[in-house]
Amino acid sequence: MSYATWQVADASHGTNLSQPSDLSSRDYPKALQDQVSIQVQKGSLRDNVERAAQENNWEVIWHADDQYSVLTESTFSGPDFSTVMGQLLSHYHLKASFDDNNCVMTVSAIHKKESTRHARHRASMHKIAKH
């Protein structure tokens, strides 16, 4: 994640702007920083999910029948494990439920009918938000 920050050098003398020279992630509040980062490698999605879960002290229950492949290496980052996994699985027809108390993630397929229903719901919510 990149940040661009500008500050007014001297607000009483016009609009002279300067860019801070040494601004790093430690200068931002912890709440705004990513806490979990997962490296996804080429190969089996299930292997990647199980590896990432193990690295973050989570257990995975895999209820998806299909095999999913990761075709390119990438990194997913976010404030917590469930958010990052949600980002990753959103690229597939998969969903996850999380038991935070026991650190158990259950992965299952999104059936076409369910996916269509969710898409219609999102579209109707978008229409409501526009009015």
mmCIF file of C-alpha atoms in Angstrom, residues 40-125:
data_model
loop_
_atom_site.group_PDB
_atom_site.id
_atom_site.type_symbol
_atom_site.label_atom_id
_atom_site.label_comp_id
_atom_site.label_asym_id
_atom_site.label_seq_id
_atom_site.Cartn_x
_atom_site.Cartn_y
_atom_site.Cartn_z
ATOM 1 C CA VAL A 40 0.031 -16.512 -2.912
ATOM 2 C CA GLN A 41 2.160 -18.711 -5.156
ATOM 3 C CA LYS A 42 1.442 -20.498 -8.423
ATOM 4 C CA GLY A 43 -0.196 -23.854 -7.889
ATOM 5 C CA SER A 44 -3.157 -25.120 -5.924
ATOM 6 C CA LEU A 45 -5.420 -22.528 -4.309
ATOM 7 C CA ARG A 46 -6.213 -24.976 -1.540
ATOM 8 C CA ASP A 47 -2.501 -25.471 -0.782
ATOM 9 C CA ASN A 48 -2.023 -21.691 -0.662
ATOM 10 C CA VAL A 49 -5.007 -21.184 1.637
ATOM 11 C CA GLU A 50 -3.936 -23.985 3.971
ATOM 12 C CA ARG A 51 -0.346 -22.700 4.103
ATOM 13 C CA ALA A 52 -1.481 -19.131 4.833
ATOM 14 C CA ALA A 53 -3.909 -20.371 7.468
ATOM 15 C CA GLN A 54 -1.204 -22.394 9.197
ATOM 16 C CA GLU A 55 1.153 -19.376 9.156
ATOM 17 C CA ASN A 56 -1.590 -17.317 10.849
ATOM 18 C CA ASN A 57 -2.630 -20.033 13.339
ATOM 19 C CA TRP A 58 -5.934 -20.886 11.640
ATOM 20 C CA GLU A 59 -7.424 -24.251 10.738
ATOM 21 C CA VAL A 60 -9.107 -24.793 7.359
ATOM 22 C CA ILE A 61 -12.108 -26.983 6.640
ATOM 23 C CA TRP A 62 -12.344 -27.316 2.851
ATOM 24 C CA HIS A 63 -15.823 -28.129 1.508
ATOM 25 C CA ALA A 64 -15.228 -27.180 -2.127
ATOM 26 C CA ASP A 65 -15.128 -30.111 -4.550
ATOM 27 C CA ASP A 66 -13.501 -28.380 -7.511
ATOM 28 C CA GLN A 67 -9.777 -27.866 -7.869
ATOM 29 C CA TYR A 68 -8.736 -24.238 -8.248
ATOM 30 C CA SER A 69 -5.410 -23.073 -9.631
ATOM 31 C CA VAL A 70 -3.441 -19.945 -8.853
ATOM 32 C CA LEU A 71 -1.927 -18.796 -12.133
ATOM 33 C CA THR A 72 0.197 -15.912 -10.879
ATOM 34 C CA GLU A 73 2.007 -14.983 -7.703
ATOM 35 C CA SER A 74 0.497 -12.114 -5.739
ATOM 36 C CA THR A 75 0.153 -10.618 -2.288
ATOM 37 C CA PHE A 76 -3.056 -9.894 -0.396
ATOM 38 C CA SER A 77 -2.966 -7.570 2.608
ATOM 39 C CA GLY A 78 -5.523 -6.309 5.065
ATOM 40 C CA PRO A 79 -6.331 -5.591 8.680
ATOM 41 C CA ASP A 80 -6.999 -9.227 9.647
ATOM 42 C CA PHE A 81 -6.888 -12.800 8.389
ATOM 43 C CA SER A 82 -10.587 -13.058 7.515
ATOM 44 C CA THR A 83 -10.492 -9.875 5.415
ATOM 45 C CA VAL A 84 -7.442 -11.048 3.486
ATOM 46 C CA MET A 85 -8.914 -14.504 2.873
ATOM 47 C CA GLY A 86 -12.166 -12.881 1.747
ATOM 48 C CA GLN A 87 -10.199 -10.824 -0.783
ATOM 49 C CA LEU A 88 -8.419 -13.909 -2.098
ATOM 50 C CA LEU A 89 -11.500 -16.137 -2.321
ATOM 51 C CA SER A 90 -13.560 -13.400 -3.991
ATOM 52 C CA HIS A 91 -11.577 -14.111 -7.173
ATOM 53 C CA TYR A 92 -13.023 -17.634 -7.243
ATOM 54 C CA HIS A 93 -16.543 -18.992 -6.765
ATOM 55 C CA LEU A 94 -15.720 -19.641 -3.122
ATOM 56 C CA LYS A 95 -16.785 -18.212 0.197
ATOM 57 C CA ALA A 96 -15.472 -18.626 3.691
ATOM 58 C CA SER A 97 -17.073 -18.477 7.096
ATOM 59 C CA PHE A 98 -14.921 -17.718 10.099
ATOM 60 C CA ASP A 99 -15.141 -18.945 13.665
ATOM 61 C CA ASP A 100 -12.929 -16.312 15.291
ATOM 62 C CA ASN A 101 -13.146 -17.910 18.739
ATOM 63 C CA ASN A 102 -11.616 -21.184 17.537
ATOM 64 C CA CYS A 103 -9.655 -19.804 14.545
ATOM 65 C CA VAL A 104 -11.421 -22.135 12.104
ATOM 66 C CA MET A 105 -12.186 -21.099 8.532
ATOM 67 C CA THR A 106 -14.657 -23.134 6.462
ATOM 68 C CA VAL A 107 -14.348 -22.782 2.674
ATOM 69 C CA SER A 108 -17.232 -23.766 0.410
ATOM 70 C CA ALA A 109 -18.325 -23.188 -3.161
ATOM 71 C CA ILE A 110 -20.752 -20.461 -4.099
ATOM 72 C CA HIS A 111 -23.377 -22.155 -6.183
ATOM 73 C CA LYS A 112 -24.445 -20.382 -9.342
ATOM 74 C CA LYS A 113 -27.979 -19.804 -8.028
ATOM 75 C CA GLU A 114 -26.634 -18.292 -4.804
ATOM 76 C CA SER A 115 -24.131 -16.159 -6.712
ATOM 77 C CA THR A 116 -26.888 -14.791 -8.951
ATOM 78 C CA ARG A 117 -29.084 -14.009 -5.942
ATOM 79 C CA HIS A 118 -26.239 -12.087 -4.289
ATOM 80 C CA ALA A 119 -25.547 -10.186 -7.513
ATOM 81 C CA ARG A 120 -29.220 -9.182 -7.789
ATOM 82 C CA HIS A 121 -29.228 -8.112 -4.137
ATOM 83 C CA ARG A 122 -26.102 -5.956 -4.658
ATOM 84 C CA ALA A 123 -27.657 -4.409 -7.782
ATOM 85 C CA SER A 124 -30.898 -3.584 -5.946
ATOM 86 C CA MET A 125 -28.936 -2.075 -3.041
#
